[in-house]
XYZ file of C-alpha atoms in Angstrom:
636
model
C 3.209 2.443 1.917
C 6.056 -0.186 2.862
C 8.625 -0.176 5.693
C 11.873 -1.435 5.276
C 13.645 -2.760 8.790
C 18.053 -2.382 8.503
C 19.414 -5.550 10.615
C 22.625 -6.503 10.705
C 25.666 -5.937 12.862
C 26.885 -2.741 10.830
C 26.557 0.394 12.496
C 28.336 3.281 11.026
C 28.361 1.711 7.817
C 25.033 0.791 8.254
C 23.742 4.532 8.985
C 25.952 5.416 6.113
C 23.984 3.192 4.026
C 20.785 4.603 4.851
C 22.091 8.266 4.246
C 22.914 7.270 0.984
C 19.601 5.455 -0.151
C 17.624 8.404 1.529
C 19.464 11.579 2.064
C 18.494 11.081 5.711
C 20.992 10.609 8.399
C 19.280 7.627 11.019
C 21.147 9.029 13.967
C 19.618 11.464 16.293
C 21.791 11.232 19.127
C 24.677 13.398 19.700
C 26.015 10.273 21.746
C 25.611 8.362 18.394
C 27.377 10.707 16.512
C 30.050 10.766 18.706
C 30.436 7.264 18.740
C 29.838 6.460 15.185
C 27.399 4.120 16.485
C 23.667 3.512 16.450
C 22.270 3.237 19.851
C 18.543 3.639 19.416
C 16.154 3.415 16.403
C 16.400 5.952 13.907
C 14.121 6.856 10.971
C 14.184 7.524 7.135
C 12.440 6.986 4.088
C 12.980 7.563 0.417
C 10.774 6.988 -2.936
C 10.727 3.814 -4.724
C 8.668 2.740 -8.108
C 6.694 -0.313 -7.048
C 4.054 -2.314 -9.286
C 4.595 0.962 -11.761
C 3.804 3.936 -9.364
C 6.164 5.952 -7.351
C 5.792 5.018 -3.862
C 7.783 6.487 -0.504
C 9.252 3.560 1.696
C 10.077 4.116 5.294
C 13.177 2.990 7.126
C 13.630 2.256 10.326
C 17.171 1.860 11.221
C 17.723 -0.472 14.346
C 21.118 -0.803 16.298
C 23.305 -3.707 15.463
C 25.433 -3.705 18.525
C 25.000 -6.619 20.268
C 25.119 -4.166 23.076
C 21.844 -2.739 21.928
C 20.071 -5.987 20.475
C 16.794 -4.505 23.025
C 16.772 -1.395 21.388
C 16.884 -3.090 17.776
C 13.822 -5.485 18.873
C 11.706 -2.222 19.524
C 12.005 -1.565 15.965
C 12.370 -4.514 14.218
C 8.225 -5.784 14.458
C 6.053 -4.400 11.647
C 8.183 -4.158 8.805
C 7.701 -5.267 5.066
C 11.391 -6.304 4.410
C 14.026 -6.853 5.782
C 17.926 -4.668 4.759
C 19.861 -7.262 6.150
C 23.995 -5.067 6.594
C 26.837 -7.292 6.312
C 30.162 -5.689 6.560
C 32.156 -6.760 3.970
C 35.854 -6.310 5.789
C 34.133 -8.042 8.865
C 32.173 -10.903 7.169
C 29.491 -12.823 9.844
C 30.005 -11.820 12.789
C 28.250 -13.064 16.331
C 25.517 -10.548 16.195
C 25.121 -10.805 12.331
C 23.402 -14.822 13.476
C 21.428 -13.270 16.062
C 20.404 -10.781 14.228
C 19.484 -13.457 11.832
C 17.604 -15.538 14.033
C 15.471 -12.655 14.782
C 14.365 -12.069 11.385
C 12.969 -15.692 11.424
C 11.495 -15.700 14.661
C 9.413 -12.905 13.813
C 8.757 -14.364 10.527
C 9.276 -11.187 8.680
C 8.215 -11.505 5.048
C 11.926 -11.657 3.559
C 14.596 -9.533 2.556
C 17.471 -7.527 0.500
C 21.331 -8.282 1.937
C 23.501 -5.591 1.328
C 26.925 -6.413 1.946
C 28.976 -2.614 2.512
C 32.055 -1.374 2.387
C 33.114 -3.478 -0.826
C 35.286 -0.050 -1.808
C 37.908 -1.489 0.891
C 38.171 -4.533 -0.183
C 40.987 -5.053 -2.829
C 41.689 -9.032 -2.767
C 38.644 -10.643 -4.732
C 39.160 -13.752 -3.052
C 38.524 -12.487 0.324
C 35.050 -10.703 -1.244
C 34.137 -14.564 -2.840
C 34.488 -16.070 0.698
C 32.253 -13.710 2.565
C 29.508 -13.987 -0.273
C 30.082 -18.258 0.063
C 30.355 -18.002 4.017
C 27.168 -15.197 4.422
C 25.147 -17.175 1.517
C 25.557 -20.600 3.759
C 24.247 -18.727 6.996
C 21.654 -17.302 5.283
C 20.357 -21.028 4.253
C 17.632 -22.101 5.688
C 15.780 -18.934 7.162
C 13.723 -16.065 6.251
C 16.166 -14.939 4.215
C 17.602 -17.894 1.849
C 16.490 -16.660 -1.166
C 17.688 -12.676 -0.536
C 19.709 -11.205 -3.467
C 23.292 -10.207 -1.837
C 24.290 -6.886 -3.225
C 27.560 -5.146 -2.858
C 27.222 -1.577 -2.320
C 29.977 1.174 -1.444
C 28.056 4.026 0.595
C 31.395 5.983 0.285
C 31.612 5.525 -3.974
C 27.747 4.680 -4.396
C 28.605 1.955 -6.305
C 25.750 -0.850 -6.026
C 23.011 1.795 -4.587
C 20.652 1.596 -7.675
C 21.014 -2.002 -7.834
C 20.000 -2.174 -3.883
C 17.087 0.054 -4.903
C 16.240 -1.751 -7.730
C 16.028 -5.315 -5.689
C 14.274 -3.331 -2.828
C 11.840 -2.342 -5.312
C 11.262 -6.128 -6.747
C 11.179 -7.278 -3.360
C 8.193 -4.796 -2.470
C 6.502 -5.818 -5.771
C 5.957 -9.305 -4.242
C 5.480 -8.767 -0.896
C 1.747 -9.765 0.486
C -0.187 -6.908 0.940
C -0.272 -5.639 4.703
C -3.592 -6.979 6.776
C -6.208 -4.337 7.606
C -8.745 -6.102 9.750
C -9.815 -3.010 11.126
C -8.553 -3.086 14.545
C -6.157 -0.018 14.097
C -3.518 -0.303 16.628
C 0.029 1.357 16.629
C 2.611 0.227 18.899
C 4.516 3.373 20.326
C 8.364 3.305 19.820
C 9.149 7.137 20.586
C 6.622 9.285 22.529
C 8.240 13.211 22.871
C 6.656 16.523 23.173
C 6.261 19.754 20.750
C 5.739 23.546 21.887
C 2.510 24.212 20.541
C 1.538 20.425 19.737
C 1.498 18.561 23.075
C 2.042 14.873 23.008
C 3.439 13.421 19.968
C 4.155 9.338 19.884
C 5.496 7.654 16.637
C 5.288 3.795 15.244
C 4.094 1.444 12.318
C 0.644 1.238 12.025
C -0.197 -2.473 11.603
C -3.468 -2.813 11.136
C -6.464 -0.853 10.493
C -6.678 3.147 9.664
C -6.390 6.250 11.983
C -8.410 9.386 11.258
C -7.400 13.087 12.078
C -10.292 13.385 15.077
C -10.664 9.567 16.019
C -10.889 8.769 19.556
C -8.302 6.563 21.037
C -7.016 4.915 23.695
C -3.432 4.014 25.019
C -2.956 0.509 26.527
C -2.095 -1.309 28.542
C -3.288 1.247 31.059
C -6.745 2.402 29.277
C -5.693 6.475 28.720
C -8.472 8.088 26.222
C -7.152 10.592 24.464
C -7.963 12.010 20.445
C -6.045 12.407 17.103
C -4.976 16.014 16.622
C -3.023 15.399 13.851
C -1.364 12.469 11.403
C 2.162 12.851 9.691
C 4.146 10.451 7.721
C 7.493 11.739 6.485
C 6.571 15.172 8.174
C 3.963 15.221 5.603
C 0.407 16.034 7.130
C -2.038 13.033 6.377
C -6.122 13.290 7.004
C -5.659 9.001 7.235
C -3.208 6.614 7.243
C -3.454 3.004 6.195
C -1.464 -0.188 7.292
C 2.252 -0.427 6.996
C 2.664 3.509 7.376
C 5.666 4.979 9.689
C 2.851 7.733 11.788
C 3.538 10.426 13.442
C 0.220 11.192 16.216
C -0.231 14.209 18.018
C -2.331 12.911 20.944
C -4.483 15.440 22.706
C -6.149 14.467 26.406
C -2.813 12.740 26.939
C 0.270 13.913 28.811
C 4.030 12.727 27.334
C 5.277 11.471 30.625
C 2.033 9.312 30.930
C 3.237 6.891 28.116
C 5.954 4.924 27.537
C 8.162 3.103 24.597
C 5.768 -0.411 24.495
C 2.782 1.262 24.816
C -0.358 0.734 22.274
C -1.934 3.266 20.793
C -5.378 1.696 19.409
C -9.266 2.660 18.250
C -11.608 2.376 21.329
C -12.069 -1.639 22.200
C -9.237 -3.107 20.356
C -7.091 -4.400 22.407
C -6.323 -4.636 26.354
C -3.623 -5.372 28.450
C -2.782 -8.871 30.009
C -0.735 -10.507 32.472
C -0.530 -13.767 30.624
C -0.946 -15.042 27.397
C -0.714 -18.858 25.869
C 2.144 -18.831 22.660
C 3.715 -21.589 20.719
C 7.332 -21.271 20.920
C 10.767 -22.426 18.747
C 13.876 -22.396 21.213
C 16.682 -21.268 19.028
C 19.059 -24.421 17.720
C 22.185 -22.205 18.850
C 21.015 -21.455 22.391
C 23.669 -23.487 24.612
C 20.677 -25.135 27.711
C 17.248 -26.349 26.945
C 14.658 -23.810 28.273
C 13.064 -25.016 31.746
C 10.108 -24.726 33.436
C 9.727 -21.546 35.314
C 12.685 -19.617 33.794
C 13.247 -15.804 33.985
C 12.975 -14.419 30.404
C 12.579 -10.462 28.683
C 9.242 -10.791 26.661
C 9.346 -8.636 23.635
C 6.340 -8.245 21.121
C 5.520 -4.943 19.348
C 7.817 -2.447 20.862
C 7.183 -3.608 24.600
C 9.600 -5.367 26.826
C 8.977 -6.801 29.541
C 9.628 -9.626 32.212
C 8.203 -12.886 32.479
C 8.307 -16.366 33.801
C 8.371 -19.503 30.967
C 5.872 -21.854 32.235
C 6.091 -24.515 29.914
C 3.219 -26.809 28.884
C 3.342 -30.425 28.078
C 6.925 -31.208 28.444
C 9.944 -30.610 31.530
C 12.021 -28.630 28.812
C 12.088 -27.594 25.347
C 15.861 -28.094 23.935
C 17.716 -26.162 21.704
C 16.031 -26.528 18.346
C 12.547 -28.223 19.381
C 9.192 -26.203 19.525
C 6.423 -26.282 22.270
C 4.354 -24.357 24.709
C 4.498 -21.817 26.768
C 2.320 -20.045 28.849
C 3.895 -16.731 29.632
C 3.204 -15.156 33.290
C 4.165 -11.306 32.987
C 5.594 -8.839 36.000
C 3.356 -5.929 33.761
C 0.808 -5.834 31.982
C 1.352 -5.841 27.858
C -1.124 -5.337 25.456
C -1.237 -7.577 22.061
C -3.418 -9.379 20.006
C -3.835 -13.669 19.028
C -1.318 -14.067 15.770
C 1.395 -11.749 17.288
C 5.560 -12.424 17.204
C 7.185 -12.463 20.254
C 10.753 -12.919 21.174
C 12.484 -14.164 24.468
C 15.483 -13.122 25.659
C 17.991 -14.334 28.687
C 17.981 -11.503 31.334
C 21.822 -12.583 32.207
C 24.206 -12.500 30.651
C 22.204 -11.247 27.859
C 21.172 -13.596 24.918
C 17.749 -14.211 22.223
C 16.611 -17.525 22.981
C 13.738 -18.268 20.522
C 10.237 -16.960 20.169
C 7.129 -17.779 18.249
C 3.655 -16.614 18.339
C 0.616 -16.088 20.523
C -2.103 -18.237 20.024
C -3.913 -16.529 23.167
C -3.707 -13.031 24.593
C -6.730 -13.424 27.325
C -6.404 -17.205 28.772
C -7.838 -16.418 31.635
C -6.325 -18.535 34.059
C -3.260 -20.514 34.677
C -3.096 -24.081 32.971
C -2.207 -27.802 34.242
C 0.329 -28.278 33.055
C 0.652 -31.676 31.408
C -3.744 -32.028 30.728
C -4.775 -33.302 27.456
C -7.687 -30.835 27.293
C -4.573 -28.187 27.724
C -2.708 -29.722 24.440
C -5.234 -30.120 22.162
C -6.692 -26.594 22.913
C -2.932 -25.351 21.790
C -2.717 -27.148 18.953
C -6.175 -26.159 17.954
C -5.183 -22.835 18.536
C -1.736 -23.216 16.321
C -3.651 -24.284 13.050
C -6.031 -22.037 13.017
C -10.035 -21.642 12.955
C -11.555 -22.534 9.668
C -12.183 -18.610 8.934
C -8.567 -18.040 9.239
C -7.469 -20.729 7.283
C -9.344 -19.626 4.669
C -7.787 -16.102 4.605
C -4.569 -17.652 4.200
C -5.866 -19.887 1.374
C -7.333 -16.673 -0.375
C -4.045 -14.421 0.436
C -2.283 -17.334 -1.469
C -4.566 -17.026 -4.595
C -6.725 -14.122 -4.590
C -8.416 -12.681 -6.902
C -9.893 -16.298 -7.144
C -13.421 -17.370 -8.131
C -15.367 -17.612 -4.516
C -16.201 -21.210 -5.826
C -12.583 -22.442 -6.971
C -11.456 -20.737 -3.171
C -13.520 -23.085 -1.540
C -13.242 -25.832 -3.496
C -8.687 -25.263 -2.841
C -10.025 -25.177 0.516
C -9.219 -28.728 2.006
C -12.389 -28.258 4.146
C -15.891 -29.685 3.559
C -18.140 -27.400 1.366
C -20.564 -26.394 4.339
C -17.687 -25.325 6.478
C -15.422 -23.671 3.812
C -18.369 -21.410 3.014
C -19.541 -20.750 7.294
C -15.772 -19.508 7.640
C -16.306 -17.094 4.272
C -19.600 -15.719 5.925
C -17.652 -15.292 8.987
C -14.888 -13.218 7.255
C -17.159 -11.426 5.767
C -19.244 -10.255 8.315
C -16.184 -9.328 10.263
C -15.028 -7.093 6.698
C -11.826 -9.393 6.392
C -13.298 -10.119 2.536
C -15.558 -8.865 -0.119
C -16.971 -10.011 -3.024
C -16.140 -8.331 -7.076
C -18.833 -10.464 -9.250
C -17.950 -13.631 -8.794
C -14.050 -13.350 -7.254
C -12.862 -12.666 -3.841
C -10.507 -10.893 -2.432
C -9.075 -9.855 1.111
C -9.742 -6.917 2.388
C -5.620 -6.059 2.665
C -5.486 -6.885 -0.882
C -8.495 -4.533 -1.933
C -7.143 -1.984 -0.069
C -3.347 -2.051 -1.833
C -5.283 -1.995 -4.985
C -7.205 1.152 -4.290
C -3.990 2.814 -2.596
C -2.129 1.698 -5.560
C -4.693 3.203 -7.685
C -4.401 6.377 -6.063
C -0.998 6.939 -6.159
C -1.169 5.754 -10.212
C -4.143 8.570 -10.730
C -1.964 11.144 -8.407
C 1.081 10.953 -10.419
C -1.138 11.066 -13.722
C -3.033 14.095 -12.778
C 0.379 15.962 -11.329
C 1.760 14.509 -15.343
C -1.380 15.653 -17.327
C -3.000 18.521 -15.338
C -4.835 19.133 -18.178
C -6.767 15.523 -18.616
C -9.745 14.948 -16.865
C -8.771 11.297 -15.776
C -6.737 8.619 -16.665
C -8.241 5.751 -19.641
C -9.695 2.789 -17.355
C -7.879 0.811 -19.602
C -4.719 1.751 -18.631
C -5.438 2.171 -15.166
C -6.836 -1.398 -15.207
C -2.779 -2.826 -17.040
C -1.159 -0.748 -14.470
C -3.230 -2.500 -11.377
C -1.884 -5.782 -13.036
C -5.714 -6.450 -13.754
C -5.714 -6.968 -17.517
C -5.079 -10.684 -17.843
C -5.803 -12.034 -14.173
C -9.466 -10.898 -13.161
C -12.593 -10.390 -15.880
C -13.398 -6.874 -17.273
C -17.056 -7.170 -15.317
C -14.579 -7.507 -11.736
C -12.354 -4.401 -12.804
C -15.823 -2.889 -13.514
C -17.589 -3.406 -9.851
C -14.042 -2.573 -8.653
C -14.030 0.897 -9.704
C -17.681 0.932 -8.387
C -17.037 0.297 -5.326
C -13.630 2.676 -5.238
C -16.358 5.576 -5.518
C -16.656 5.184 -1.831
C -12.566 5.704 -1.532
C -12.493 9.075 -3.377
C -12.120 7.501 -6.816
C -14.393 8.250 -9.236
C -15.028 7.770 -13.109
C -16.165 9.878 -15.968
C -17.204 9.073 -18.947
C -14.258 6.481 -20.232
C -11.907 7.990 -17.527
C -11.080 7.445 -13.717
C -10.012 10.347 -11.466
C -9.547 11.056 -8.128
C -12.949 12.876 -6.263
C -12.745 17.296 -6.800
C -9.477 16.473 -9.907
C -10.663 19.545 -12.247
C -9.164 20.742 -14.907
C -7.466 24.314 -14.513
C -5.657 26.351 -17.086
C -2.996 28.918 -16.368
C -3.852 32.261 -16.960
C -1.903 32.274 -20.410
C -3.465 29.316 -21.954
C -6.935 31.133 -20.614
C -5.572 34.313 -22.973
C -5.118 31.529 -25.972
C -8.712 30.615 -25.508
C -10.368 33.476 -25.480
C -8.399 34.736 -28.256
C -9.788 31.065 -30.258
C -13.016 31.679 -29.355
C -13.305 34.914 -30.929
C -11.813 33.900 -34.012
C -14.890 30.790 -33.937
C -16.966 33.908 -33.124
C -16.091 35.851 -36.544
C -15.689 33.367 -38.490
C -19.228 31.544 -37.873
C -20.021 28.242 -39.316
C -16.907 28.580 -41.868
C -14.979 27.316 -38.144
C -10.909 27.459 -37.392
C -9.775 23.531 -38.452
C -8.712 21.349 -35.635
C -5.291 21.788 -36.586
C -5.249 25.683 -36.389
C -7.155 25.216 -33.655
C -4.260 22.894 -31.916
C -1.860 25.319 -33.178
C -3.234 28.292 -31.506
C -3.914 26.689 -28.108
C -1.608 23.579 -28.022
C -2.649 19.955 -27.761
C -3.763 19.407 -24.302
C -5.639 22.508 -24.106
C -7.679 21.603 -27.083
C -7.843 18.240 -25.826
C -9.157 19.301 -22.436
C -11.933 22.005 -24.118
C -13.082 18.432 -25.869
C -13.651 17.016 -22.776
C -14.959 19.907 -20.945
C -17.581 20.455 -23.654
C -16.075 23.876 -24.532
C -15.482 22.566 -28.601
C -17.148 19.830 -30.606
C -14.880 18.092 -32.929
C -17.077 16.338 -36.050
C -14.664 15.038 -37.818
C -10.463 14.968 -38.785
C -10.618 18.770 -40.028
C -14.241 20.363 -38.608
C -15.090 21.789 -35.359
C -17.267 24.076 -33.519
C -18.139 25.762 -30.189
C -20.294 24.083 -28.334
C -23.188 26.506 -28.694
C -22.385 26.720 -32.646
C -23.146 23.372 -33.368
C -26.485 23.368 -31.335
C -26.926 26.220 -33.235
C -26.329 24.624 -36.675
C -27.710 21.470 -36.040
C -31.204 23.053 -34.825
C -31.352 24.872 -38.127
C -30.885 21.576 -39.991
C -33.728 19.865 -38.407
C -35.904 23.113 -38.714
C -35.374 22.999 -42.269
C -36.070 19.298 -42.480
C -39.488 19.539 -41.053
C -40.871 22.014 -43.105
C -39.005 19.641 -46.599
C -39.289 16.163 -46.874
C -35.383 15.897 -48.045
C -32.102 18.127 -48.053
C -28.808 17.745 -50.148
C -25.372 18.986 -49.457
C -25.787 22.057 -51.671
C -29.099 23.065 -49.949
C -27.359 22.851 -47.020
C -24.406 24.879 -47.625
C -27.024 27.432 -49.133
C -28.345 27.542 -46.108
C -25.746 27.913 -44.097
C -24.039 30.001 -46.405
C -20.877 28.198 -46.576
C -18.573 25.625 -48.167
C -19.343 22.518 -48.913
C -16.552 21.129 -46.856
C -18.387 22.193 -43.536
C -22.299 21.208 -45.282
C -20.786 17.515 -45.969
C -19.290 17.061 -42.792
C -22.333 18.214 -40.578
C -24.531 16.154 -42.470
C -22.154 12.964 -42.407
C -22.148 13.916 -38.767
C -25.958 13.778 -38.116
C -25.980 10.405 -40.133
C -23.790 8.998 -36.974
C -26.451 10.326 -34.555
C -29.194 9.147 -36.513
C -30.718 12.013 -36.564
C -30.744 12.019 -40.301
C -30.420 8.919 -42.808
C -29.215 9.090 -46.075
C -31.409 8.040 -49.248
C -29.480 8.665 -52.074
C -27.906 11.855 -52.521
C -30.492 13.226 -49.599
C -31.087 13.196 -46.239
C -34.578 12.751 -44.455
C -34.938 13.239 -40.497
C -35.265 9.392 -38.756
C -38.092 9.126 -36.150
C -36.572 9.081 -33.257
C -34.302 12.251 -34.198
C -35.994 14.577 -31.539
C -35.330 11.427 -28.990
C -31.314 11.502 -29.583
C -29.306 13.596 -27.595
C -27.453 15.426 -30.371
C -24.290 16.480 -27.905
């Protein structure tokens, strides 16, 4: 599951573009309708083919008013990629570099420009300078590698080509963290008749359960999961990344509120200050001093706060620092967080960064050593999370070549690995790693591949492990052995392998009620016709291909060679009276044995060719003689 964020400072053509990539119009208010401009965030999704299954990609479609910046930053946190809208009549505009500056503050994992309206534009010259003019303020930030498409909404000229570098875009993209700590920061809470409380976000880390207990912060409400949507489609679990819909029992609507966090017991708690490092924006027009008013905003909460900042009088336009943040209400987050500050008046983004600490505890010195080097500590990391990153980078790696890429000393590198994973942030296939956000995409990946395949072939057991393993991209870059303790271990995910196929848990195979009819119309003819059988290929006539192929697999025929086949319980049959002949003769030929079975010699040379390949006979000569372990091989 992937969520795309539209920024940008379109806003009818940007809801127009969404419409046309989904079907779904963004806009929920009649106020936006009127106005032919989006005021508050507004949802969609559509289906994309990414790493070779079809996968559905939410949309959340934040204002690009400059009006309604606030109301875009409520939306704008949790996303995969970026859909950066650039009017193509309008060019960059004001907001289109705030917007902009946004995107890199919250380091969102890059992006897709779609420059709109092209239809309108008739001089090609005018097109050429936008492209030049957006492509040199894209340089430099999040997104200055982003393919630039022009798109008409209006013609839907472009749209497959924006889906197409959406879709390569997602194929790169880092799989999304799960450490566990589910947590889903509420952008829309609203009521149903029948339902109760209903809140809506991305999930960014962790699963939710239908039944789990939970509890809203920052104010501690315990409430439990009624239900789970995505799409208005009715989920059992949801993973990381997914747009959620949660019907909240024990919890009333007006109790909650747009910021809120809706999180597994112990997660997370609220806090009234937290320690971040912080970029002031190059374009912001004072340097930001000591005690200054600011808007917070992290997740979907806003709040207000004071700037107390650490180590320095001021941090000027384009320098980074510290702050410590004192807020008027209590917020709840989590260390490695984006934030974003805002001027209160007149209204303007001034930079933002991340937190390094949610719970400091008490107010700092301001200029103490002990203070800095904490921070800076804090900045690069702990040796376990440096290692994730490392791994992220590479994974699947060896465990040994991870450590060794480390940079750290041997002893430490493999502390930090115990650490991660005794917290579950890792696990081990053989002798390669991987994160637990990247073992996760891989089973999720390989159950929408085995979803699609049963919904394709409802009448295969499973899909080949072969080609499950080429479409997981697992061929060339991880050992067969890994791939091997990787479906082992998927057992306990609900996928599960049999014989040389992998399926998901309860897939059975279930004929219509005509191909039933074809069947049991085959079977009698087996049943008259005794050991002189149907051949395969009447047999494929009568009932089709994938029919016959399925009774294979089910056990239901037994298939001895290119033109011979039986019921199951025929060839016990025949094969018992083989080996009851043997044992009373030291030797058979092929014209005993069609005596014997009263038949052809077709069907006498191909039963005993196939007892050869059990080894339940051996040939000498023109004869066969039982082998010594025939009554230990199964002969099925």
């Amino acid at each position: 599951m992937h969520v795309i964020g539209t920024a940008g400072h379109v806003d009818h053509g940007k809801s127009t573009l969404v419409r046309a990539l989904t079907g779904i119009d963004p806009d929920r208010l009649a106020e936006e309708k009127e106005r032919e401009m989006t005021i508050d965030l507004g949802f969609a999704w559509f289906q994309l083919e990414v790493e070779g299954s079809v996968e559905e990609v939410g949309v959340v479609d934040v204002p690009g008013h400059r009006d309604f910046i606030e109301n875009m930053l409520a939306g704008v946190g949790g996303i995969d990629l970026a859909l950066f809208v650039v009017a193509a009549d309008e060019g960059v505009m004001p907001q289109t570099v705030e917007h902009l500056a946004i995107l890199d503050l919250l380091d969102v994992p890059g992006g897709v420009v779609a420059l709109t309206k092209t239809d309108i534009i008739e001089d090609a010259d005018w097109l050429e300078l936008v492209i030049l003019d957006l492509s040199e303020t894209l340089a430099g930030t999040i997104l200055d590698d982003a393919p630039i498409i022009p798109v008409s909404a209006r013609t839907g000229e472009g749209i497959e080509e924006l889906r197409a570098a959406l879709g390569e875009r997602l194929r790169s993209a880092q799989p999304r963290s799960d450490k566990n700590r589910p947590r889903l920061p509420i952008d829309r809470v609203f009521t149903l008749s029948g339902f109760g409380t209903i809140v809506t976000g991305t999930l960014v880390d962790g699963s939710l359960r239908t039944g789990d207990a939970v509890e809203i912060q920052p104010a501690g409400l315990q409430g439990r999961i009624r239900g789970l949507q995505t799409h208005k489609t009715g989920r059992d679990v949801v993973r990381p990344g997914s747009r959620v819909a949660v019907n909240v029992s024990g919890v009333d609507a007006d109790e909650l509120n747009r910021g809120d966090v809706l999180a597994a017991p112990g997660v997370l708690r609220g806090t009234l200050m937290i320690d971040v490092s912080y970029r002031h924006l190059e374009q912001a027009t004072t340097p930001l001093k000591h005690n200054t008013e600011v808007k917070l905003f992290t997740g979907a909460a806003e709040v207000m706060a004071r700037a107390r900042v650490l180590g320095a009088k001021a941090i000027a336009p384009g320098e980074e620092g510290w702050l410590q943040l004192a807020l008027q209400q209590p917020v709840a987050m989590l260390r490695g967080d984006r934030f974003i500050l805002r001027r209160p008046s007149p209204p303007a983004t001034l930079g933002g960064g991340k937190i390094l600490d949610a719970q400091p505890g008490r107010r700092h010195r301001r200029f103490r050593p002990e203070v800095m080097e904490r921070l800076r500590t804090l900045a690069e990391g702990s040796p376990a999370e440096l290692l994730l990153q490392k791994l992220r980078r590479l994974e699947p790696v060896q465990l040994s070549e991870l450590i060794q890429q480390s940079g750290m000393a041997e002893e430490t590198a493999r502390e930090a690995w115990q650490q991660l994973a005794d917290a579950g942030d890792v696990l081990r296939l053989e002798q390669h790693a991987l994160s637990r956000a990247r073992w996760q995409q891989l089973v999720d990946r390989a159950r929408n591949v085995l979803e699609a395949y049963h919904e394709t072939h409802p009448l295969r057991q499973g899909m080949p492990r072969e080609e499950l393993r080429n479409r997981l991209h697992l061929s060339t870059s991880v050992p067969t052995a890994v791939f091997n303790r990787f479906i082992d271990l998927a057992e306990e995910e609900g996928i599960e392998e049999t014989g040389t196929v992998v399926h998901i848990a309860g897939h059975e195979i279930e004929f219509s009620g005509a191909q039933q009819k074809a069947i049991e119309d085959l079977m009698a003819r087996f049943e008259q016709a005794g050991v002189n059988s149907p051949s395969v290929k009447e047999c494929r006539e009568a009932i089709g291909t994938e029919v016959y192929e399925a009774l294979l697999f089910l056990g239901g025929l037994y298939q001895l060679n290119d033109d011979v086949v039986y019921t199951k319980d025929q060839y016990q049959h025949l094969v018992e009276e083989i080996i009851d002949f043997l044992q009373t003769h030291d030797a058979v030929n092929a014209a005993q044995i069609r005596d014997l079975l009263n038949t052809s010699r077709k069907y006498a040379i191909a039963l005993l060719e196939h007892l050869d390949q059990k080894r339940i006979t051996r040939r000498v000569g023109d004869e066969r003689v039982l082998t010594p372990q025939a009554n230990k091989v199964d002969r099925v």
